[in-house]
Amino acid sequence: MRIFSGIRPTGGLHIGNYLGAMKQWIALQDTNECVFCIVDLHAITTPYDPKELQKNILETTAVYLAAGINPDKSVIFVQSTVKEHAELAWLLGTITPMGELSRMTQFKDKSKQHKDYVNAGLFTYPVLMAADILLYKSQGVPVGIDQQQHVELARTIAKKFNQKFEKIFPEPETILPKTGAKIMSLTDPKRKMSKSDDPKSCISLFDTPEQITKKIMSATTDSGKDITYNITKKPGISNLLTIYSLLTDRSVQDIQKDFEKKTYSEFKKSLAEVVINYLEPFRRKQKELQTRDVYVKDILEKGANRAKIIAETTMKEVREKMGLA
Ligand code: TYM
């Protein structure tokens, strides 16, 4: 299968991004043809500092590498370096109904969050995402649940193109992890963990052991004393149990048993240890990669060259089918 996914280089990637999206990427790259993008054109639809963007792109690439994406197997590149993304987005925009875009919950959320920055790019964001996916004729898109609506729109756009012009695009499927598709905030477990929220709500992949311990020990828990999984009655503990289970590859039931007679504080201490140990290679690899900008840039350049070969072929076909060539 051809797989495509991406992350916005907005800094501070967190364990939600890792457990919802990247952990799946690592598993998929062994048996599929994977294209993983750093989507800088999407990152500029919300407020950002131009001086920080290149640094964030390199940092996000370092996360991809530290998480285990292998540049010899998978294509890793920066969206804006393959200009066909923007070109296809324009063309697909001409067949995307405004009504479909108006239904997108991310647009509604983000325009509420950044009231002074509601730009047209934010509204057409899902069209660019459809272009990302369709440019590589991707069949599978591994993401967290918050991106499912966008992938479904990409499917609708693919169908529309195939009907209106000629069938050239596969209809991409969302690939969600069985658990971890929505990791919740540590401070408000009814909301999604998000990099734009309070730093205390979110464990960054590069947090120090001290920061991790502090955030987990102060994570919101629920009334009662039992460490049991119950999303409605105990959203805080359930979220922590999910993180524990995903990072140790053990079932929630097993972990519950270990902590049957233990306190919230003992459970949190143990979770902090699990998270610290799991993220240790990330911190180490990131430190190492910080001093190897040339190596990281070289990976991105080679990735862009591989991506361009596929992108140019699709665009030639699209232009012909749409009567532009
Ligand atoms: P972004 O940068 O917001 O998030 C990157 C990935 O992390 C997932 N994610 C989560 N998963 C579980 N729990 C959470 N709390 C959590 N928070 C974020 C997201 O679902 C996503 O998979 N529009 C996309 C980037 C994009 C893209 C694409 C993805 C652009 N083009 C084409 C797939 C295919 C985004 O903003 O992701």
mmCIF file of C-alpha atoms and ligand atoms in Angstrom:
data_model
loop_
_atom_site.group_PDB
_atom_site.id
_atom_site.type_symbol
_atom_site.label_atom_id
_atom_site.label_comp_id
_atom_site.label_asym_id
_atom_site.label_seq_id
_atom_site.Cartn_x
_atom_site.Cartn_y
_atom_site.Cartn_z
ATOM 1 C CA MET A 1 0.000 0.000 0.000
ATOM 2 C CA ARG A 2 1.085 3.595 -0.557
ATOM 3 C CA ILE A 3 0.864 5.404 2.795
ATOM 4 C CA PHE A 4 0.971 9.177 3.359
ATOM 5 C CA SER A 5 0.933 11.209 6.549
ATOM 6 C CA GLY A 6 2.297 14.438 7.955
ATOM 7 C CA ILE A 7 2.760 16.622 10.993
ATOM 8 C CA ARG A 8 2.811 20.427 11.236
ATOM 9 C CA PRO A 9 6.220 21.798 12.302
ATOM 10 C CA THR A 10 4.804 23.995 15.043
ATOM 11 C CA GLY A 11 7.281 22.930 17.737
ATOM 12 C CA GLY A 12 6.709 20.919 20.879
ATOM 13 C CA LEU A 13 5.503 17.606 19.441
ATOM 14 C CA HIS A 14 3.854 15.596 22.192
ATOM 15 C CA ILE A 15 3.075 11.995 23.076
ATOM 16 C CA GLY A 16 -0.406 12.413 21.522
ATOM 17 C CA ASN A 17 1.223 13.035 18.120
ATOM 18 C CA TYR A 18 3.484 10.063 18.712
ATOM 19 C CA LEU A 19 0.866 7.570 19.951
ATOM 20 C CA GLY A 20 -1.883 8.719 17.562
ATOM 21 C CA ALA A 21 0.179 8.966 14.392
ATOM 22 C CA MET A 22 3.898 8.212 14.431
ATOM 23 C CA LYS A 23 3.851 4.922 16.316
ATOM 24 C CA GLN A 24 1.670 3.577 13.483
ATOM 25 C CA TRP A 25 4.049 4.970 10.860
ATOM 26 C CA ILE A 26 6.951 2.981 12.279
ATOM 27 C CA ALA A 27 4.971 -0.256 12.075
ATOM 28 C CA LEU A 28 3.693 0.501 8.559
ATOM 29 C CA GLN A 29 7.028 1.375 6.981
ATOM 30 C CA ASP A 30 8.275 -2.228 7.005
ATOM 31 C CA THR A 31 5.633 -3.554 4.637
ATOM 32 C CA ASN A 32 4.386 -0.498 2.747
ATOM 33 C CA GLU A 33 5.631 2.319 0.575
ATOM 34 C CA CYS A 34 5.524 5.258 2.986
ATOM 35 C CA VAL A 35 5.731 8.989 2.371
ATOM 36 C CA PHE A 36 6.025 11.145 5.517
ATOM 37 C CA CYS A 37 5.847 14.890 5.167
ATOM 38 C CA ILE A 38 6.620 17.913 7.322
ATOM 39 C CA VAL A 39 3.664 20.088 6.400
ATOM 40 C CA ASP A 40 5.024 23.636 6.647
ATOM 41 C CA LEU A 41 2.334 25.096 4.348
ATOM 42 C CA HIS A 42 -0.285 23.931 6.840
ATOM 43 C CA ALA A 43 1.711 25.307 9.785
ATOM 44 C CA ILE A 44 1.474 28.882 8.493
ATOM 45 C CA THR A 45 -2.344 28.955 8.627
ATOM 46 C CA THR A 46 -2.211 29.712 12.374
ATOM 47 C CA PRO A 47 -0.038 32.427 14.010
ATOM 48 C CA TYR A 48 3.672 31.577 13.794
ATOM 49 C CA ASP A 49 7.098 33.184 13.900
ATOM 50 C CA PRO A 50 8.865 33.080 10.490
ATOM 51 C CA LYS A 51 12.219 33.133 12.297
ATOM 52 C CA GLU A 52 11.355 29.899 14.097
ATOM 53 C CA LEU A 53 9.911 27.944 11.168
ATOM 54 C CA GLN A 54 13.144 26.487 9.738
ATOM 55 C CA LYS A 55 14.273 25.482 13.223
ATOM 56 C CA ASN A 56 10.923 23.772 13.825
ATOM 57 C CA ILE A 57 11.165 21.951 10.491
ATOM 58 C CA LEU A 58 14.567 20.514 11.430
ATOM 59 C CA GLU A 59 13.327 19.673 14.913
ATOM 60 C CA THR A 60 10.297 17.834 13.507
ATOM 61 C CA THR A 61 12.564 15.928 11.118
ATOM 62 C CA ALA A 62 14.731 14.973 14.099
ATOM 63 C CA VAL A 63 11.590 13.652 15.835
ATOM 64 C CA TYR A 64 10.746 11.522 12.793
ATOM 65 C CA LEU A 65 14.247 10.061 12.842
ATOM 66 C CA ALA A 66 14.398 9.684 16.627
ATOM 67 C CA ALA A 67 11.032 7.886 16.601
ATOM 68 C CA GLY A 68 12.436 5.313 14.184
ATOM 69 C CA ILE A 69 11.419 6.427 10.701
ATOM 70 C CA ASN A 70 14.034 5.026 8.438
ATOM 71 C CA PRO A 71 14.965 7.389 5.564
ATOM 72 C CA ASP A 72 16.227 4.442 3.514
ATOM 73 C CA LYS A 73 12.760 2.893 3.581
ATOM 74 C CA SER A 74 10.424 5.882 3.819
ATOM 75 C CA VAL A 75 10.380 9.182 1.961
ATOM 76 C CA ILE A 76 10.792 12.108 4.383
ATOM 77 C CA PHE A 77 10.490 15.630 2.999
ATOM 78 C CA VAL A 78 9.168 19.161 3.519
ATOM 79 C CA GLN A 79 5.831 19.968 1.828
ATOM 80 C CA SER A 80 6.804 23.404 0.418
ATOM 81 C CA THR A 81 9.852 21.945 -1.362
ATOM 82 C CA VAL A 82 7.568 19.982 -3.694
ATOM 83 C CA LYS A 83 5.553 22.730 -5.376
ATOM 84 C CA GLU A 84 3.009 20.296 -6.834
ATOM 85 C CA HIS A 85 1.242 20.221 -3.411
ATOM 86 C CA ALA A 86 0.148 23.847 -3.800
ATOM 87 C CA GLU A 87 -0.689 23.393 -7.481
ATOM 88 C CA LEU A 88 -2.883 20.340 -6.906
ATOM 89 C CA ALA A 89 -4.562 22.055 -3.936
ATOM 90 C CA TRP A 90 -5.664 24.891 -6.239
ATOM 91 C CA LEU A 91 -7.039 22.488 -8.829
ATOM 92 C CA LEU A 92 -8.873 20.348 -6.255
ATOM 93 C CA GLY A 93 -10.284 23.522 -4.704
ATOM 94 C CA THR A 94 -12.254 24.054 -7.900
ATOM 95 C CA ILE A 95 -14.201 20.822 -7.332
ATOM 96 C CA THR A 96 -14.575 21.062 -3.530
ATOM 97 C CA PRO A 97 -18.004 22.284 -2.375
ATOM 98 C CA MET A 98 -17.901 25.216 0.083
ATOM 99 C CA GLY A 99 -20.566 23.396 2.113
ATOM 100 C CA GLU A 100 -18.202 20.475 2.770
ATOM 101 C CA LEU A 101 -15.458 22.836 3.986
ATOM 102 C CA SER A 102 -17.886 24.697 6.244
ATOM 103 C CA ARG A 103 -18.606 21.461 8.132
ATOM 104 C CA MET A 104 -14.985 20.897 9.191
ATOM 105 C CA THR A 105 -14.734 20.955 12.978
ATOM 106 C CA GLN A 106 -11.022 21.841 12.993
ATOM 107 C CA PHE A 107 -11.783 25.059 11.094
ATOM 108 C CA LYS A 108 -14.501 25.912 13.611
ATOM 109 C CA ASP A 109 -12.189 25.181 16.587
ATOM 110 C CA LYS A 110 -9.162 26.983 15.191
ATOM 111 C CA SER A 111 -11.109 30.041 14.099
ATOM 112 C CA LYS A 112 -12.496 30.333 17.620
ATOM 113 C CA GLN A 113 -9.013 29.890 19.090
ATOM 114 C CA HIS A 114 -7.361 32.499 16.817
ATOM 115 C CA LYS A 115 -10.138 35.060 16.291
ATOM 116 C CA ASP A 116 -7.771 37.614 14.700
ATOM 117 C CA TYR A 117 -6.281 35.110 12.280
ATOM 118 C CA VAL A 118 -9.209 33.534 10.441
ATOM 119 C CA ASN A 119 -7.641 33.428 6.993
ATOM 120 C CA ALA A 120 -8.748 31.778 3.742
ATOM 121 C CA GLY A 121 -5.851 29.305 4.055
ATOM 122 C CA LEU A 122 -7.300 28.020 7.315
ATOM 123 C CA PHE A 123 -10.625 27.448 5.549
ATOM 124 C CA THR A 124 -9.101 25.633 2.560
ATOM 125 C CA TYR A 125 -6.620 23.739 4.773
ATOM 126 C CA PRO A 126 -8.395 20.379 4.141
ATOM 127 C CA VAL A 127 -8.093 20.847 0.363
ATOM 128 C CA LEU A 128 -4.317 21.144 0.700
ATOM 129 C CA MET A 129 -4.400 18.051 2.896
ATOM 130 C CA ALA A 130 -6.379 16.205 0.196
ATOM 131 C CA ALA A 131 -3.754 17.334 -2.329
ATOM 132 C CA ASP A 132 -0.970 15.955 -0.073
ATOM 133 C CA ILE A 133 -2.677 12.584 0.051
ATOM 134 C CA LEU A 134 -3.839 12.314 -3.577
ATOM 135 C CA LEU A 135 -0.598 13.593 -5.119
ATOM 136 C CA TYR A 136 0.986 10.292 -4.073
ATOM 137 C CA LYS A 137 -2.143 8.259 -4.954
ATOM 138 C CA SER A 138 -2.091 7.145 -1.326
ATOM 139 C CA GLN A 139 -4.387 4.389 -0.135
ATOM 140 C CA GLY A 140 -3.830 4.643 3.629
ATOM 141 C CA VAL A 141 -3.485 7.672 5.920
ATOM 142 C CA PRO A 142 -2.372 6.897 9.509
ATOM 143 C CA VAL A 143 -3.548 9.723 11.787
ATOM 144 C CA GLY A 144 -5.176 10.421 15.143
ATOM 145 C CA ILE A 145 -8.959 10.696 15.303
ATOM 146 C CA ASP A 146 -8.995 14.507 15.025
ATOM 147 C CA GLN A 147 -7.837 14.220 11.399
ATOM 148 C CA GLN A 148 -10.378 11.594 10.347
ATOM 149 C CA GLN A 149 -12.887 14.135 9.050
ATOM 150 C CA HIS A 150 -10.202 15.649 6.808
ATOM 151 C CA VAL A 151 -9.233 12.255 5.379
ATOM 152 C CA GLU A 152 -12.896 11.542 4.671
ATOM 153 C CA LEU A 153 -13.080 14.816 2.769
ATOM 154 C CA ALA A 154 -10.017 13.741 0.760
ATOM 155 C CA ARG A 155 -12.000 10.594 -0.143
ATOM 156 C CA THR A 156 -14.968 12.695 -1.251
ATOM 157 C CA ILE A 157 -12.687 14.892 -3.376
ATOM 158 C CA ALA A 158 -11.027 11.810 -4.939
ATOM 159 C CA LYS A 159 -14.464 10.396 -5.831
ATOM 160 C CA LYS A 160 -15.557 13.712 -7.315
ATOM 161 C CA PHE A 161 -12.417 13.972 -9.442
ATOM 162 C CA ASN A 162 -12.763 10.376 -10.640
ATOM 163 C CA GLN A 163 -16.402 10.925 -11.626
ATOM 164 C CA LYS A 164 -15.970 14.336 -13.216
ATOM 165 C CA PHE A 165 -12.780 13.684 -15.172
ATOM 166 C CA GLU A 166 -11.356 10.175 -15.185
ATOM 167 C CA LYS A 167 -10.677 7.598 -12.507
ATOM 168 C CA ILE A 168 -7.070 8.160 -11.483
ATOM 169 C CA PHE A 169 -7.179 8.399 -7.677
ATOM 170 C CA PRO A 170 -7.599 5.577 -5.157
ATOM 171 C CA GLU A 171 -10.063 6.490 -2.376
ATOM 172 C CA PRO A 172 -7.806 6.878 0.688
ATOM 173 C CA GLU A 173 -8.714 5.182 3.975
ATOM 174 C CA THR A 174 -8.053 6.556 7.447
ATOM 175 C CA ILE A 175 -5.811 4.268 9.508
ATOM 176 C CA LEU A 176 -6.472 4.783 13.232
ATOM 177 C CA PRO A 177 -4.585 3.051 16.043
ATOM 178 C CA LYS A 178 -6.732 0.584 18.051
ATOM 179 C CA THR A 179 -6.038 2.642 21.169
ATOM 180 C CA GLY A 180 -4.386 6.034 21.451
ATOM 181 C CA ALA A 181 -6.263 7.699 18.578
ATOM 182 C CA LYS A 182 -7.154 10.479 21.012
ATOM 183 C CA ILE A 183 -4.774 11.058 23.916
ATOM 184 C CA MET A 184 -6.329 13.522 26.326
ATOM 185 C CA SER A 185 -4.941 16.598 28.081
ATOM 186 C CA LEU A 186 -3.288 15.999 31.473
ATOM 187 C CA THR A 187 -4.962 19.025 33.014
ATOM 188 C CA ASP A 188 -8.403 18.629 31.408
ATOM 189 C CA PRO A 189 -8.932 14.979 30.440
ATOM 190 C CA LYS A 190 -12.154 15.801 28.608
ATOM 191 C CA ARG A 191 -10.123 17.684 25.971
ATOM 192 C CA LYS A 192 -7.607 16.385 23.446
ATOM 193 C CA MET A 193 -3.897 16.801 24.302
ATOM 194 C CA SER A 194 -2.841 19.673 22.079
ATOM 195 C CA LYS A 195 0.411 21.531 21.457
ATOM 196 C CA SER A 196 -1.411 24.876 21.467
ATOM 197 C CA ASP A 197 -2.674 24.366 25.054
ATOM 198 C CA ASP A 198 -1.000 25.011 28.399
ATOM 199 C CA PRO A 199 2.425 23.221 28.447
ATOM 200 C CA LYS A 200 1.397 21.472 31.692
ATOM 201 C CA SER A 201 -1.369 19.646 29.802
ATOM 202 C CA CYS A 202 0.975 17.988 27.426
ATOM 203 C CA ILE A 203 4.116 15.798 27.576
ATOM 204 C CA SER A 204 6.531 16.923 24.913
ATOM 205 C CA LEU A 205 8.719 14.227 23.358
ATOM 206 C CA PHE A 206 11.775 16.172 24.516
ATOM 207 C CA ASP A 207 10.706 17.036 28.054
ATOM 208 C CA THR A 208 13.358 16.429 30.706
ATOM 209 C CA PRO A 209 12.780 13.687 33.310
ATOM 210 C CA GLU A 210 12.043 16.420 35.891
ATOM 211 C CA GLN A 211 9.424 18.042 33.661
ATOM 212 C CA ILE A 212 7.796 14.677 32.935
ATOM 213 C CA THR A 213 7.581 13.788 36.640
ATOM 214 C CA LYS A 214 6.155 17.184 37.521
ATOM 215 C CA LYS A 215 3.494 17.077 34.805
ATOM 216 C CA ILE A 216 2.372 13.519 35.563
ATOM 217 C CA MET A 217 2.307 13.993 39.332
ATOM 218 C CA SER A 218 0.117 17.069 38.893
ATOM 219 C CA ALA A 219 -2.130 15.522 36.210
ATOM 220 C CA THR A 220 -5.839 15.849 36.984
ATOM 221 C CA THR A 221 -7.230 12.644 38.429
ATOM 222 C CA ASP A 222 -10.759 11.784 39.395
ATOM 223 C CA SER A 223 -12.702 11.354 42.599
ATOM 224 C CA GLY A 224 -12.381 7.969 44.295
ATOM 225 C CA LYS A 225 -9.219 5.979 44.900
ATOM 226 C CA ASP A 226 -9.338 3.052 42.492
ATOM 227 C CA ILE A 227 -7.107 2.800 39.509
ATOM 228 C CA THR A 228 -9.694 1.541 37.038
ATOM 229 C CA TYR A 229 -10.483 2.261 33.431
ATOM 230 C CA ASN A 230 -13.793 4.079 33.017
ATOM 231 C CA ILE A 231 -13.858 6.793 30.384
ATOM 232 C CA THR A 232 -17.029 8.534 31.646
ATOM 233 C CA LYS A 233 -16.504 8.311 35.397
ATOM 234 C CA LYS A 234 -12.702 8.391 35.476
ATOM 235 C CA PRO A 235 -11.450 10.189 32.348
ATOM 236 C CA GLY A 236 -8.175 11.269 34.006
ATOM 237 C CA ILE A 237 -7.087 7.864 35.275
ATOM 238 C CA SER A 238 -8.333 6.200 32.062
ATOM 239 C CA ASN A 239 -6.141 8.493 29.971
ATOM 240 C CA LEU A 240 -3.094 7.752 32.155
ATOM 241 C CA LEU A 241 -3.833 4.010 31.961
ATOM 242 C CA THR A 242 -4.017 4.242 28.160
ATOM 243 C CA ILE A 243 -0.629 5.984 28.016
ATOM 244 C CA TYR A 244 0.838 3.397 30.428
ATOM 245 C CA SER A 245 -0.527 0.529 28.352
ATOM 246 C CA LEU A 246 0.693 1.892 24.996
ATOM 247 C CA LEU A 247 4.204 2.628 26.257
ATOM 248 C CA THR A 248 4.652 -0.758 27.936
ATOM 249 C CA ASP A 249 2.747 -2.887 25.394
ATOM 250 C CA ARG A 250 0.728 -4.367 28.269
ATOM 251 C CA SER A 251 -3.042 -4.568 28.551
ATOM 252 C CA VAL A 252 -4.932 -2.071 30.698
ATOM 253 C CA GLN A 253 -6.379 -5.003 32.725
ATOM 254 C CA ASP A 254 -2.889 -6.218 33.572
ATOM 255 C CA ILE A 255 -1.805 -2.787 34.723
ATOM 256 C CA GLN A 256 -4.991 -2.330 36.781
ATOM 257 C CA LYS A 257 -4.176 -5.583 38.573
ATOM 258 C CA ASP A 258 -0.644 -4.359 39.430
ATOM 259 C CA PHE A 259 -2.109 -1.249 41.048
ATOM 260 C CA GLU A 260 -5.147 -2.829 42.757
ATOM 261 C CA LYS A 261 -4.253 -1.794 46.288
ATOM 262 C CA LYS A 262 -2.044 1.159 45.374
ATOM 263 C CA THR A 263 -2.643 4.904 45.529
ATOM 264 C CA TYR A 264 -2.967 7.393 42.653
ATOM 265 C CA SER A 265 0.399 8.772 43.670
ATOM 266 C CA GLU A 266 2.133 5.371 43.440
ATOM 267 C CA PHE A 267 0.554 4.789 40.034
ATOM 268 C CA LYS A 268 1.629 8.196 38.774
ATOM 269 C CA LYS A 269 5.197 7.696 40.032
ATOM 270 C CA SER A 270 5.395 4.433 38.134
ATOM 271 C CA LEU A 271 3.902 6.025 34.991
ATOM 272 C CA ALA A 272 6.428 8.878 35.180
ATOM 273 C CA GLU A 273 9.214 6.286 35.220
ATOM 274 C CA VAL A 274 7.713 4.478 32.223
ATOM 275 C CA VAL A 275 7.430 7.723 30.223
ATOM 276 C CA ILE A 276 10.947 8.879 31.173
ATOM 277 C CA ASN A 277 12.476 5.574 30.084
ATOM 278 C CA TYR A 278 10.462 5.424 26.877
ATOM 279 C CA LEU A 279 11.423 8.938 25.838
ATOM 280 C CA GLU A 280 15.086 8.646 26.814
ATOM 281 C CA PRO A 281 16.208 7.566 23.281
ATOM 282 C CA PHE A 282 14.257 10.517 21.823
ATOM 283 C CA ARG A 283 16.167 12.990 23.972
ATOM 284 C CA ARG A 284 19.482 11.307 23.185
ATOM 285 C CA LYS A 285 18.870 11.145 19.425
ATOM 286 C CA GLN A 286 17.609 14.714 19.294
ATOM 287 C CA LYS A 287 20.747 15.991 21.061
ATOM 288 C CA GLU A 288 22.873 14.067 18.598
ATOM 289 C CA LEU A 289 20.907 15.336 15.583
ATOM 290 C CA GLN A 290 21.054 18.952 16.778
ATOM 291 C CA THR A 291 24.738 18.911 15.906
ATOM 292 C CA ARG A 292 24.148 17.231 12.536
ATOM 293 C CA ASP A 293 22.078 19.758 10.562
ATOM 294 C CA VAL A 294 23.887 18.892 7.336
ATOM 295 C CA TYR A 295 22.908 15.219 7.680
ATOM 296 C CA VAL A 296 19.268 16.090 8.414
ATOM 297 C CA LYS A 297 19.097 18.566 5.502
ATOM 298 C CA ASP A 298 20.572 15.945 3.214
ATOM 299 C CA ILE A 299 17.827 13.474 4.177
ATOM 300 C CA LEU A 300 15.182 16.118 3.400
ATOM 301 C CA GLU A 301 16.747 16.929 0.033
ATOM 302 C CA LYS A 302 16.951 13.282 -1.007
ATOM 303 C CA GLY A 303 13.380 12.766 0.232
ATOM 304 C CA ALA A 304 12.126 15.754 -1.793
ATOM 305 C CA ASN A 305 13.806 14.380 -4.924
ATOM 306 C CA ARG A 306 12.063 11.031 -4.468
ATOM 307 C CA ALA A 307 8.730 12.729 -3.719
ATOM 308 C CA LYS A 308 9.042 14.960 -6.813
ATOM 309 C CA ILE A 309 9.257 11.964 -9.129
ATOM 310 C CA ILE A 310 5.828 10.726 -7.980
ATOM 311 C CA ALA A 311 4.331 14.233 -7.671
ATOM 312 C CA GLU A 312 5.353 15.329 -11.181
ATOM 313 C CA THR A 313 3.908 12.167 -12.739
ATOM 314 C CA THR A 314 0.543 12.619 -10.971
ATOM 315 C CA MET A 315 0.374 16.317 -11.850
ATOM 316 C CA LYS A 316 1.017 15.627 -15.523
ATOM 317 C CA GLU A 317 -1.913 13.202 -15.490
ATOM 318 C CA VAL A 318 -4.153 15.617 -13.553
ATOM 319 C CA ARG A 319 -3.416 18.512 -15.931
ATOM 320 C CA GLU A 320 -4.240 16.322 -18.923
ATOM 321 C CA LYS A 321 -7.495 14.989 -17.441
ATOM 322 C CA MET A 322 -8.617 18.505 -16.469
ATOM 323 C CA GLY A 323 -7.924 19.881 -19.943
ATOM 324 C CA LEU A 324 -4.986 22.017 -18.841
ATOM 325 C CA ALA A 325 -2.497 20.253 -21.099
HETATM 326 P P1 TYM B 1 -1.094 17.764 13.509
HETATM 327 O O1 TYM B 1 0.235 18.356 13.225
HETATM 328 O O2 TYM B 1 -2.086 18.565 14.271
HETATM 329 O O3 TYM B 1 -0.945 16.397 14.281
HETATM 330 C C1 TYM B 1 -0.100 15.371 13.798
HETATM 331 C C2 TYM B 1 -0.704 14.004 14.071
HETATM 332 O O4 TYM B 1 -0.902 13.807 15.490
HETATM 333 C C3 TYM B 1 -2.232 13.376 15.729
HETATM 334 N N1 TYM B 1 -2.648 13.880 17.041
HETATM 335 C C4 TYM B 1 -3.115 13.111 18.049
HETATM 336 N N2 TYM B 1 -3.326 11.780 18.135
HETATM 337 C C5 TYM B 1 -3.807 11.304 19.319
HETATM 338 N N3 TYM B 1 -4.068 12.084 20.396
HETATM 339 C C6 TYM B 1 -3.866 13.431 20.345
HETATM 340 N N4 TYM B 1 -4.106 14.195 21.398
HETATM 341 C C7 TYM B 1 -3.367 13.993 19.127
HETATM 342 N N5 TYM B 1 -3.062 15.256 18.749
HETATM 343 C C8 TYM B 1 -2.624 15.172 17.466
HETATM 344 C C9 TYM B 1 -3.047 13.969 14.590
HETATM 345 O O5 TYM B 1 -4.256 13.274 14.391
HETATM 346 C C10 TYM B 1 -2.091 13.820 13.420
HETATM 347 O O6 TYM B 1 -2.177 12.525 12.866
HETATM 348 N N6 TYM B 1 -3.574 18.283 9.229
HETATM 349 C C11 TYM B 1 -2.621 17.437 9.904
HETATM 350 C C12 TYM B 1 -1.313 17.288 9.157
HETATM 351 C C13 TYM B 1 -1.454 16.881 7.727
HETATM 352 C C14 TYM B 1 -1.716 15.575 7.257
HETATM 353 C C15 TYM B 1 -1.729 15.675 5.834
HETATM 354 C C16 TYM B 1 -1.953 14.360 7.903
HETATM 355 C C17 TYM B 1 -1.301 17.695 6.636
HETATM 356 N N7 TYM B 1 -1.465 16.962 5.494
HETATM 357 C C18 TYM B 1 -1.994 14.561 5.050
HETATM 358 C C19 TYM B 1 -2.215 13.251 7.094
HETATM 359 C C20 TYM B 1 -2.230 13.361 5.696
HETATM 360 C C21 TYM B 1 -2.333 18.054 11.260
HETATM 361 O O7 TYM B 1 -2.515 19.208 11.479
HETATM 362 O O8 TYM B 1 -1.769 17.231 12.138
#
